[in-house]
Tab-separated table of C-alpha atoms and ligand atoms in Angstrom:
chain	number	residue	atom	x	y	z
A	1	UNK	CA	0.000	0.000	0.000
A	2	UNK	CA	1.148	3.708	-0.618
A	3	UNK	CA	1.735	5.677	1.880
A	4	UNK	CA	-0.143	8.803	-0.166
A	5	UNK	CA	-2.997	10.092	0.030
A	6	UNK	CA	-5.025	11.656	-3.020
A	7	UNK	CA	-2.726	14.894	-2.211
A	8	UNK	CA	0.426	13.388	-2.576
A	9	UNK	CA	0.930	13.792	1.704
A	10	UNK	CA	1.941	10.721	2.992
A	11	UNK	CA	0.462	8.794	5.807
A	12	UNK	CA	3.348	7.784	8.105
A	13	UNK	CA	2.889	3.877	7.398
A	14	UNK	CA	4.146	3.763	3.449
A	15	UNK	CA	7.193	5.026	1.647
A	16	UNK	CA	7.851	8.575	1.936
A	17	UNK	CA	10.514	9.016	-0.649
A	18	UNK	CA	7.992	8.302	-3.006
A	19	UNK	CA	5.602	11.223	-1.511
A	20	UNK	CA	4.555	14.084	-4.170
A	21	UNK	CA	4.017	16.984	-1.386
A	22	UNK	CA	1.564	19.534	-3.148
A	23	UNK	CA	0.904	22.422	-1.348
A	24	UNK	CA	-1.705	22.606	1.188
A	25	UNK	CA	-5.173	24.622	0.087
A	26	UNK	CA	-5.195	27.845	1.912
A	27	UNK	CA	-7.853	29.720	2.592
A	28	UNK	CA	-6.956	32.836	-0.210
A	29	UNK	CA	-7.133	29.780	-3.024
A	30	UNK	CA	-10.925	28.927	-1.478
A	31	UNK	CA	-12.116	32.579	-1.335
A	32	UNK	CA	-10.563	33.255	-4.930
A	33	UNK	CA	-12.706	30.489	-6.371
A	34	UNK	CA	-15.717	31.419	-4.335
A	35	UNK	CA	-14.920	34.743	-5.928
A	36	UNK	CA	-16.355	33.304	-9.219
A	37	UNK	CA	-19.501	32.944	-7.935
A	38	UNK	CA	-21.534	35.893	-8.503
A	39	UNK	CA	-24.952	37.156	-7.287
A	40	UNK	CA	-27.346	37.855	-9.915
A	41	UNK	CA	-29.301	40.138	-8.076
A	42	UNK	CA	-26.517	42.234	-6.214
A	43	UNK	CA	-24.355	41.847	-9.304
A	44	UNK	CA	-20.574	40.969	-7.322
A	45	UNK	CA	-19.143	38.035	-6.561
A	46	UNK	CA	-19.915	36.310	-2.703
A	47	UNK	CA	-16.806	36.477	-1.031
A	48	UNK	CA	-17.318	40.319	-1.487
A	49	UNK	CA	-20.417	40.514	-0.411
A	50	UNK	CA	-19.141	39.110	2.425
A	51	UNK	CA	-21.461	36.242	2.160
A	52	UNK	CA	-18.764	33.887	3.172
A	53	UNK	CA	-18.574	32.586	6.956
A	54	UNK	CA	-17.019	30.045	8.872
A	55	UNK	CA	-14.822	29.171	6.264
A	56	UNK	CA	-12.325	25.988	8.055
A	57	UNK	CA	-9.455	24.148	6.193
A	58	UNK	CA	-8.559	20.843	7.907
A	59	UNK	CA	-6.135	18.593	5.653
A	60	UNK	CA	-7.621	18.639	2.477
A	61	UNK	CA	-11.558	19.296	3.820
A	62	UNK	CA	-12.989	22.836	3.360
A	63	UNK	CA	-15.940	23.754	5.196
A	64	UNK	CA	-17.984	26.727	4.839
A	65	UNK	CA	-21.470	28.307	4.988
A	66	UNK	CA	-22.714	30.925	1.784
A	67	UNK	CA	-24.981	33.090	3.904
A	68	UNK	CA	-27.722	34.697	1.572
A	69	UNK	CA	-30.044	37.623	2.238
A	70	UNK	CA	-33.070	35.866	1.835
A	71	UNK	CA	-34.248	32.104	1.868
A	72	UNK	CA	-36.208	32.922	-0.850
A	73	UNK	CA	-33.538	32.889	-3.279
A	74	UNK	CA	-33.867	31.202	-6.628
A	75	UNK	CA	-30.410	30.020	-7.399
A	76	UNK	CA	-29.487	28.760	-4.255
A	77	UNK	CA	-29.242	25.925	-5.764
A	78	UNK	CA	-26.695	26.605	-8.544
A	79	UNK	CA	-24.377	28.726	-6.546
A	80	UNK	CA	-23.851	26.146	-4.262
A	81	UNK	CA	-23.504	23.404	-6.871
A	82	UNK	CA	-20.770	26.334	-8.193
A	83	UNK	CA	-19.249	26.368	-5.024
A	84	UNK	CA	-18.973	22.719	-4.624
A	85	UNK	CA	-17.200	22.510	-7.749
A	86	UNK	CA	-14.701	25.643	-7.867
A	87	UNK	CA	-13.747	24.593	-4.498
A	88	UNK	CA	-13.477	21.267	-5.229
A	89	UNK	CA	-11.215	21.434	-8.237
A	90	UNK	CA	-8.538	23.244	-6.072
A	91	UNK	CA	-5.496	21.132	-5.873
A	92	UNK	CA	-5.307	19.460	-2.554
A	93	UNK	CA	-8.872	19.713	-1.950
A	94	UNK	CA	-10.684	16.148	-1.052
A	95	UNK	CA	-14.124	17.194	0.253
A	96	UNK	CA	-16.134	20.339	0.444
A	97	UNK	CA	-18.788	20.883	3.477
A	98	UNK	CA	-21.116	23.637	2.302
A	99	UNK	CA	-24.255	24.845	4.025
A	100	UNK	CA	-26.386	27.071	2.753
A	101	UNK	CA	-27.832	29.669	5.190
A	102	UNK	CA	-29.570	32.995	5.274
A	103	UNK	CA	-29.829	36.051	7.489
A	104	UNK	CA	-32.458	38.770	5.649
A	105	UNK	CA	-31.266	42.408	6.215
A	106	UNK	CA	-33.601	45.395	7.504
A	107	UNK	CA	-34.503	47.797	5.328
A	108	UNK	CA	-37.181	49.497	7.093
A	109	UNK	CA	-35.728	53.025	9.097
A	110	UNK	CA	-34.680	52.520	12.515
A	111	UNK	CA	-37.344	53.194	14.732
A	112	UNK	CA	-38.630	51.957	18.082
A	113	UNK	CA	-42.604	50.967	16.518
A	114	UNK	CA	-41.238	47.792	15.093
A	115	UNK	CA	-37.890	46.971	16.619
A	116	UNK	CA	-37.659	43.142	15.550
A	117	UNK	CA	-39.361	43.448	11.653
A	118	UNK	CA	-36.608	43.753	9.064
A	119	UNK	CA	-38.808	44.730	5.942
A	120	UNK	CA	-42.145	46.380	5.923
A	121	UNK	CA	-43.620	45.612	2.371
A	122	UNK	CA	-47.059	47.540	1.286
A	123	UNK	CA	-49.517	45.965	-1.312
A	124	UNK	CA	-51.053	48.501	-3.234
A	125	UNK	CA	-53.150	48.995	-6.193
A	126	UNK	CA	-55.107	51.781	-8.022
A	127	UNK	CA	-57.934	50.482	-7.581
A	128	UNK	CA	-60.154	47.873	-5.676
A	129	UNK	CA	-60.892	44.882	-7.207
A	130	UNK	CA	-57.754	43.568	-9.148
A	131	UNK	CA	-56.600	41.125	-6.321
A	132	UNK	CA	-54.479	43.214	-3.924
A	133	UNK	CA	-55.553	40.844	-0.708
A	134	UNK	CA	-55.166	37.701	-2.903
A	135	UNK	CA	-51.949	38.697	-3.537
A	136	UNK	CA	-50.815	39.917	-0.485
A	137	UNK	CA	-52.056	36.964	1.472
A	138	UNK	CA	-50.227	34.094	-1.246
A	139	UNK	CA	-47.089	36.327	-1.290
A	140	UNK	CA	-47.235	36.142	2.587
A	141	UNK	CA	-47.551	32.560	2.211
A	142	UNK	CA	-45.105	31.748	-0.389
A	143	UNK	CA	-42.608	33.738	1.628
A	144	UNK	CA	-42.922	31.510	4.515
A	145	UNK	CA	-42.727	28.628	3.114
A	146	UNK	CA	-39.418	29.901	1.812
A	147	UNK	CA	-38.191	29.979	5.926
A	148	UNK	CA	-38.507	33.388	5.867
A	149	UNK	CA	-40.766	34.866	9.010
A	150	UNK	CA	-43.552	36.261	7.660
A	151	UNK	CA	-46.173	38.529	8.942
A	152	UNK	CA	-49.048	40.089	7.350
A	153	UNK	CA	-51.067	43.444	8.338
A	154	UNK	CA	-54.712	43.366	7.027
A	155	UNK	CA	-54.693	47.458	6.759
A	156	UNK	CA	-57.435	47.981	3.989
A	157	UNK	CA	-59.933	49.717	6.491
A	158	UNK	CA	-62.684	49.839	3.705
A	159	UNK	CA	-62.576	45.846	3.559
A	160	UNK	CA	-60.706	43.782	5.674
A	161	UNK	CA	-60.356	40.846	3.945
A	162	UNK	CA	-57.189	38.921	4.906
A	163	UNK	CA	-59.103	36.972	8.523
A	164	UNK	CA	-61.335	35.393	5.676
A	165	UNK	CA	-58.346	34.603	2.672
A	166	UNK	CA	-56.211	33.590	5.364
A	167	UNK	CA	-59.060	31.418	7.146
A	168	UNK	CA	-58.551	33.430	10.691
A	169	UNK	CA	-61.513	33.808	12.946
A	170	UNK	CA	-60.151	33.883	16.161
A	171	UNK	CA	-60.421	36.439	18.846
A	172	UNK	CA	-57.180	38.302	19.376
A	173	UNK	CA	-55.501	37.458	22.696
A	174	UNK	CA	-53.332	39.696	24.985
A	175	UNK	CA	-49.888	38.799	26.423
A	176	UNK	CA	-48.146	41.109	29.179
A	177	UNK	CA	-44.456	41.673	27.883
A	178	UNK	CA	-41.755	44.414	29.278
A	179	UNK	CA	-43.078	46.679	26.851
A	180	UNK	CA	-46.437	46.418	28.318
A	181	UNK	CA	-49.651	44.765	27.048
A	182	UNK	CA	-49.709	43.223	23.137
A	183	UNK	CA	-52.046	41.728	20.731
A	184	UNK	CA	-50.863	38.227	19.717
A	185	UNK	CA	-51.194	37.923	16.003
A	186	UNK	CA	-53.410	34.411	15.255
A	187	UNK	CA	-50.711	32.537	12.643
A	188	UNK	CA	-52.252	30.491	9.285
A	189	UNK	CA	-50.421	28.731	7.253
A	190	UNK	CA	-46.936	29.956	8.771
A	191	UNK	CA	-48.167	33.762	8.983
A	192	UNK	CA	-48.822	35.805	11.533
A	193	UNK	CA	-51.550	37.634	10.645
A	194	UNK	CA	-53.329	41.125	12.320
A	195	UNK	CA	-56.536	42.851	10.753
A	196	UNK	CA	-58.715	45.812	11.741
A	197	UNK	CA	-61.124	43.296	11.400
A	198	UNK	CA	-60.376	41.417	14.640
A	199	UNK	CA	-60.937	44.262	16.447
A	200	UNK	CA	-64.343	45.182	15.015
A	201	UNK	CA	-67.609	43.496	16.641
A	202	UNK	CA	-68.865	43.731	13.310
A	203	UNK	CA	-66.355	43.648	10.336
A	204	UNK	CA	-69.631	43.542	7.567
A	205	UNK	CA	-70.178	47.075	8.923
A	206	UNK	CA	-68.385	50.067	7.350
A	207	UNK	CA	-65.546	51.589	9.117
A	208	UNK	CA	-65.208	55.022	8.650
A	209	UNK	CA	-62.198	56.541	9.270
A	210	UNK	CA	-60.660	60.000	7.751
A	211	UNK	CA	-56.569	59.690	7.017
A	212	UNK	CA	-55.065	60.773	10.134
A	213	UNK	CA	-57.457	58.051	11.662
A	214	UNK	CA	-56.368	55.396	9.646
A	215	UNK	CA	-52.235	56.717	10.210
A	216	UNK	CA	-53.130	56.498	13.778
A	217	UNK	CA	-55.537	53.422	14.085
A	218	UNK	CA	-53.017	51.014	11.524
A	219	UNK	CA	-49.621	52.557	13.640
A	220	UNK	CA	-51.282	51.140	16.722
A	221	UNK	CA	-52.313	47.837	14.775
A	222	UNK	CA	-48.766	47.875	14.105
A	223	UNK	CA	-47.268	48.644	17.297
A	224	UNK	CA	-49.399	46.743	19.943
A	225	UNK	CA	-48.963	43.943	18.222
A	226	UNK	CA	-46.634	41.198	19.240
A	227	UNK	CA	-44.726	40.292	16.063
A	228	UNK	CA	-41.138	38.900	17.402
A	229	UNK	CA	-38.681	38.796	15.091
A	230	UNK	CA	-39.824	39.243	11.253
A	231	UNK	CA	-38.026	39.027	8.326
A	232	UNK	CA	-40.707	40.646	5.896
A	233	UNK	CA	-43.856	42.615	7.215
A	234	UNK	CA	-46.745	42.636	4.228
A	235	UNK	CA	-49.255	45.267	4.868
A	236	UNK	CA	-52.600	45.062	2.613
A	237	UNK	CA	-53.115	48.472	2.010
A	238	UNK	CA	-56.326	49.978	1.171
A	239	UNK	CA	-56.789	50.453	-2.314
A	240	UNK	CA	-56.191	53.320	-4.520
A	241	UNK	CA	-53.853	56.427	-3.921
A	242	UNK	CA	-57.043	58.292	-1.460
A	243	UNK	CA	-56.279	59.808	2.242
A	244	UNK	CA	-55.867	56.708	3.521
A	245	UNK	CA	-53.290	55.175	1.696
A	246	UNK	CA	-50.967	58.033	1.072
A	247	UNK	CA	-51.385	58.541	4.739
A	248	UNK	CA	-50.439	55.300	6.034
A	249	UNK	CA	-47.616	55.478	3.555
A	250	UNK	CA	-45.999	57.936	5.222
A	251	UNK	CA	-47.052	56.665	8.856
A	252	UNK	CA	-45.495	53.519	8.590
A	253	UNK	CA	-41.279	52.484	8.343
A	254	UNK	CA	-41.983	51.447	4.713
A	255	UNK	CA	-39.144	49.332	2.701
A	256	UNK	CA	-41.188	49.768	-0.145
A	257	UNK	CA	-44.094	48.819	-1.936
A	258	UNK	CA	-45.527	46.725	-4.957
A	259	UNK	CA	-48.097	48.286	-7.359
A	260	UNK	CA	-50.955	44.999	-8.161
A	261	UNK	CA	-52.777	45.517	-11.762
A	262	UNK	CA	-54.589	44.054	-13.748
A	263	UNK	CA	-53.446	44.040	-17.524
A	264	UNK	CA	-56.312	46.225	-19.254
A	265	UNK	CA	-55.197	49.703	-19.752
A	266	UNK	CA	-57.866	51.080	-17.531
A	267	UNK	CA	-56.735	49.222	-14.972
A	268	UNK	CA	-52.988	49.895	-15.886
A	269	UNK	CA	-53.360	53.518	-15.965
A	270	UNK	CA	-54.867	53.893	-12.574
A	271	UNK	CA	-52.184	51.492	-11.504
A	272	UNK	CA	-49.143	53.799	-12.897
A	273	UNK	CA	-51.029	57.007	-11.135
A	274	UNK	CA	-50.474	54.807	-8.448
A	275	UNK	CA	-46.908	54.166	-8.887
A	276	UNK	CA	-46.337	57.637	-8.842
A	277	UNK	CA	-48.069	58.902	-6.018
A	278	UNK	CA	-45.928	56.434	-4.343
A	279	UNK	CA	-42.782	57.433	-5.461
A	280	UNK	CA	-43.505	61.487	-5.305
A	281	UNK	CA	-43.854	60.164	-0.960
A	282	UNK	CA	-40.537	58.992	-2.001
A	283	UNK	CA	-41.939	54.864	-1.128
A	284	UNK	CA	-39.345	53.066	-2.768
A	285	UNK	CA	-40.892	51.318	-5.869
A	286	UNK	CA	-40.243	47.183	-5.270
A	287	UNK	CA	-42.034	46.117	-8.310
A	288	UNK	CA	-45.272	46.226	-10.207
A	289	UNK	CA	-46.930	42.604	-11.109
A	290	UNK	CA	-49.721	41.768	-13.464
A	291	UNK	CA	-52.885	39.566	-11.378
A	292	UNK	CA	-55.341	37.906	-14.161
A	293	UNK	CA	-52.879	38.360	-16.980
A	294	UNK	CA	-53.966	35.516	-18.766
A	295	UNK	CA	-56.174	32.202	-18.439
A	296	UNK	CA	-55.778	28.951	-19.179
A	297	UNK	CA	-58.839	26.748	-20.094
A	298	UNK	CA	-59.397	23.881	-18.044
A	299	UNK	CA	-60.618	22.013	-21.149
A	300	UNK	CA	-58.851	22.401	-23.916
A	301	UNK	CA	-55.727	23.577	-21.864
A	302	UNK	CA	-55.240	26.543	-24.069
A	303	UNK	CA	-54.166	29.918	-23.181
A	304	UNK	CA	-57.008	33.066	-23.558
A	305	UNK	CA	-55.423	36.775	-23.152
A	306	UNK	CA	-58.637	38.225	-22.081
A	307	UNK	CA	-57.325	41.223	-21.281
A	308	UNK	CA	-54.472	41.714	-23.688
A	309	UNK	CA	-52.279	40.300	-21.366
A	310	UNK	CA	-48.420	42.235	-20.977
A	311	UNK	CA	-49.593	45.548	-20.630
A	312	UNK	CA	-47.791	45.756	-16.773
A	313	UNK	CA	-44.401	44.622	-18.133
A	314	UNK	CA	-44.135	47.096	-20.525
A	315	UNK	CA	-45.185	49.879	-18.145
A	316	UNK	CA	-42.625	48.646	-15.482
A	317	UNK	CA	-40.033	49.058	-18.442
A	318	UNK	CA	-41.033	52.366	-19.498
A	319	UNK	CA	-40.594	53.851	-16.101
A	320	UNK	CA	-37.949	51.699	-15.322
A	321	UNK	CA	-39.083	49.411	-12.137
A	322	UNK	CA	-38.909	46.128	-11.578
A	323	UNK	CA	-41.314	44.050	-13.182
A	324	UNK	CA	-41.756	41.150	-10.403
A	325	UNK	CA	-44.512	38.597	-12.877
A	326	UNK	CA	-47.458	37.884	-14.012
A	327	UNK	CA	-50.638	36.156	-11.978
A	328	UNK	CA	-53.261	33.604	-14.151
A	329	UNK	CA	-56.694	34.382	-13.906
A	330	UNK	CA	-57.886	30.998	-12.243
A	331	UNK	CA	-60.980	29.636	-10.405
A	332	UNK	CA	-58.942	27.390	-7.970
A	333	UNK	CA	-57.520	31.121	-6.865
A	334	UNK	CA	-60.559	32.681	-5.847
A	335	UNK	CA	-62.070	28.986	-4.668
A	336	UNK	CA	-59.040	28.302	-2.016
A	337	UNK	CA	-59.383	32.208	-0.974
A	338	UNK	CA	-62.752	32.269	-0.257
A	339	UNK	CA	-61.895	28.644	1.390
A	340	UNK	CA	-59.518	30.608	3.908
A	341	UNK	CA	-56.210	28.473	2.420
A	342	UNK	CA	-54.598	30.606	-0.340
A	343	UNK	CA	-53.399	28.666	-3.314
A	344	UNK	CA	-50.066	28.352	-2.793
A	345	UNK	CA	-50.677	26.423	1.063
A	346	UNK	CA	-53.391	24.502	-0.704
A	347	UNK	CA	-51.910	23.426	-3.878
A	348	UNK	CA	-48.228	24.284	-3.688
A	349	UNK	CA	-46.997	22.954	-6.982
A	350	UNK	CA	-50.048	24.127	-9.288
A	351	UNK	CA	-48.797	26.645	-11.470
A	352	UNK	CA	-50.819	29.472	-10.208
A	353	UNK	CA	-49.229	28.411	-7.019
A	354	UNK	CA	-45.758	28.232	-9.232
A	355	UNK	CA	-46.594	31.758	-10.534
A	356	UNK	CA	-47.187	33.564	-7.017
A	357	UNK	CA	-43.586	31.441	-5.731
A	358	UNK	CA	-41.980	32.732	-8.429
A	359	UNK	CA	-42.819	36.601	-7.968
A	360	UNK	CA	-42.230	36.021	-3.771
A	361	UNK	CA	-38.785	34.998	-5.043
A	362	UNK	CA	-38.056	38.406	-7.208
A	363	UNK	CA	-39.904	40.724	-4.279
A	364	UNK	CA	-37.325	39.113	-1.938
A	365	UNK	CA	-34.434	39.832	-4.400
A	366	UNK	CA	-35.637	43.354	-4.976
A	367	UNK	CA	-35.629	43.775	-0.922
A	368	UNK	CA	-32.526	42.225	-0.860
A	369	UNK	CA	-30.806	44.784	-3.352
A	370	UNK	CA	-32.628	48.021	-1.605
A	371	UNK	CA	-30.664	46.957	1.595
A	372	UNK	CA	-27.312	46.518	-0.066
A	373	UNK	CA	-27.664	49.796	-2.084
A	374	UNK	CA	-28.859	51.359	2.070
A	375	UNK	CA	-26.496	49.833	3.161
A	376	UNK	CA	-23.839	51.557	0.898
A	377	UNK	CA	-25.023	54.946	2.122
A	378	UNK	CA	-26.280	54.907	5.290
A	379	UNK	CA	-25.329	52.314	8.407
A	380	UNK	CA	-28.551	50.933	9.521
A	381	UNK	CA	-29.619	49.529	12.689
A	382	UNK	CA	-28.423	45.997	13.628
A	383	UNK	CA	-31.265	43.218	13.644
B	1	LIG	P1	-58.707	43.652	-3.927
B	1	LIG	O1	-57.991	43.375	-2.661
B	1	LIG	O2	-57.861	44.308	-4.953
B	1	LIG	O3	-60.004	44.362	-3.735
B	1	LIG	P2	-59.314	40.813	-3.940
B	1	LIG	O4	-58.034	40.182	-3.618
B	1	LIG	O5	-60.341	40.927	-2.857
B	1	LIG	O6	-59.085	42.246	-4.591
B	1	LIG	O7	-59.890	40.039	-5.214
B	1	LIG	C1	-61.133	40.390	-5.797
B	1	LIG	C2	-61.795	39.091	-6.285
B	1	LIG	O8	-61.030	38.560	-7.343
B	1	LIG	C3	-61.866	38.012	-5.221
B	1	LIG	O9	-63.065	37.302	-5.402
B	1	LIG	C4	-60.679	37.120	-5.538
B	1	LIG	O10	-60.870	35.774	-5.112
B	1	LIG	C5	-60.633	37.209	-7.041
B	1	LIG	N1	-59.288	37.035	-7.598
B	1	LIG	C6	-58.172	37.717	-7.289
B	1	LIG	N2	-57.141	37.319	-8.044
B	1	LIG	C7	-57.595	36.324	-8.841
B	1	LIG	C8	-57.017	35.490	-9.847
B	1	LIG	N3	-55.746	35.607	-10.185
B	1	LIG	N4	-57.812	34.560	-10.441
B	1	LIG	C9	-59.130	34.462	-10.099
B	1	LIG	N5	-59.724	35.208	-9.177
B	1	LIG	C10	-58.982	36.144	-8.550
């Protein structure tokens, strides 16, 4: 038997002369091929983004962890099949040990109302009608079941929807903590989930509330409740750019928010008004996405652009922000919402399902690339 191992060191029990000594892997070779790797969304390479931790070198073993932003990160999968093999081609290299992990960065200001929630996300729309709460409440969900910690704020006064889409009829209960008294948010289907509606003795009655109420009333939603530690915050806001909205806009630590439309240019339009109210509040602008963009027959299978589906993408191009995808226009969506289990906890691998996944994954990538540009500028508040 040789006394070598696959690196040419020798093993103390074979014939040393014969020993090929190549150089040990040190840790500069491992971070220049992990160097390769590059983050789509952030656009540099890992080991910059200092996404590299616990990197160990024993013999020829490297272990490390790739520490993301978000769980909900599409190519997870291919950057650590890159790392696996960049590492692994380095001379004196015989196994590589990688774990992939994530810690989600705040982007929402510093600010005592919601010390432990790292991104506050609003759902928007010009109008009521085109599936804001549908969306919010299956974005909410797909979120979670990335591993993210999810929470969801049912803040459209005019309708609170999200107890009956998320299937929550409880009564809210109280818990003393040290800073005082707090609503416990009810969770469904791995949300924890807070409405205007719980508090109501009856939510089929109107609320009326005039902006500064709703500022007020949806702050304290926000702050007597008992969140813990959240990774992304989605509030259902109410719809169109009235009092109310603009005026919880600015109440509330916003990271940003997404614009819902529907594809007809009605609908499109008043979305893009929207869009800019928004953004003249200076509301960072995390996407626009397209809800009934298209249908596909149960029948015949085929695909029916009732609406001249497309119209959102091009609008998110013209004024330049990011498109985040495109929503069918399916019965099984409004049957498992009016069922109280959104599509994607009911059927998770349906392509509607597959459609809402797919646009959680780009809203977390668009959070994850406002914090790194913040994070340029301005320190922010450690989480
Ligand atoms: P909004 O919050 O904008 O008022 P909702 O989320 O309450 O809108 O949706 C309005 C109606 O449209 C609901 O009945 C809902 O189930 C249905 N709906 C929403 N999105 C879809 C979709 N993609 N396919 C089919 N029905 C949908």
């Amino acid at each position: 038997m040789f006394g070598i191992n696959r690196n040419g060191q020798t093993n103390g029990r074979g014939d040393s002369a014969r020993a090929v000594t190549s150089p040990a892997v040190s840790e500069q070779d491992v971070l220049a091929a992990l160097g390769k790797i590059q983050d789509p969304d952030l656009r540099r390479d890992i080991v910059s983004l200092g996404f590299i931790k616990d990197l160990a070198i024993d013999q020829g073993v490297v272990s490390f962890k790739i520490e993301l932003t978000t769980p909900a990160c599409p190519v997870k999968g291919e950057m650590e099949r890159q790392a696996r093999e960049y590492v692994g081609s380095l001379p004196g290299v015989e196994r590589v040990n990688v774990s992939m992990t994530s810690q989600v960065r705040s982007t929402t200001p510093a600010g005592a109302l919601l010390p432990g929630v790292r991104n506050v996300i609003a759902i928007a729309s010009g109008k009521g009608g085109v599936g804001k709460s549908t969306v919010a409440a299956n974005l909410a969900v797909a979120l979670g079941r990335t591993g993210a910690s999810v929470g969801l704020l049912d803040a459209d006064i005019y309708g609170p929807s999200i107890p009956g889409l998320m299937g929550v009829h409880t009564k809210l209960t109280v818990k003393d903590t040290p800073a005082g008294p707090k609503m416990v948010p009810p969770e469904a289907h791995g949300v924890k989930v807070m409405s205007l509606g719980f508090l109501l003795d009856d939510p089929s009655q109107p609320v009326i509330w005039r902006g500064p109420m709703v500022g007020s009333g949806v702050r304290q939603l926000l702050g007597d409740a008992e969140w813990g530690q959240l990774d992304y915050l989605l509030v259902d806001m109410p719809p169109g750019t009235g009092d109310a909205t603009l005026t919880l806009a600015q109440s509330i630590p916003l990271s940003g928010v997404v614009v819902v439309s529907q594809p007809q240019d009605v609908s499109l339009g008043i979305a893009v008004k929207a869009l800019k109210a928004f953004q003249s509040l200076k509301v960072r602008i995390l996407g626009i996405l397209e809800n009934m963009s298209y249908f596909v027959c149960d029948d015949c299978g085929k695909r029916h652009e009732v609406f001249s589906h497309g119209g959102a993408r091009h609008k998110a191009e013209e004024l330049q922000v990011p498109f985040l995808g495109e929503i069918p226009l399916a019965g099984d969506i409004r049957e498992a919402s009016d069922a109280g289990t959104p599509i994607v906890a009911l059927r998770p691998d349906s392509p509607q399902a597959v459609a809402f996944r797919d646009i959680a994954e780009a809203l977390a990538a668009q959070v994850s690339i406002a914090g790194y540009q913040q994070r340029r500028t301005i320190p922010l508040r450690a989480v």
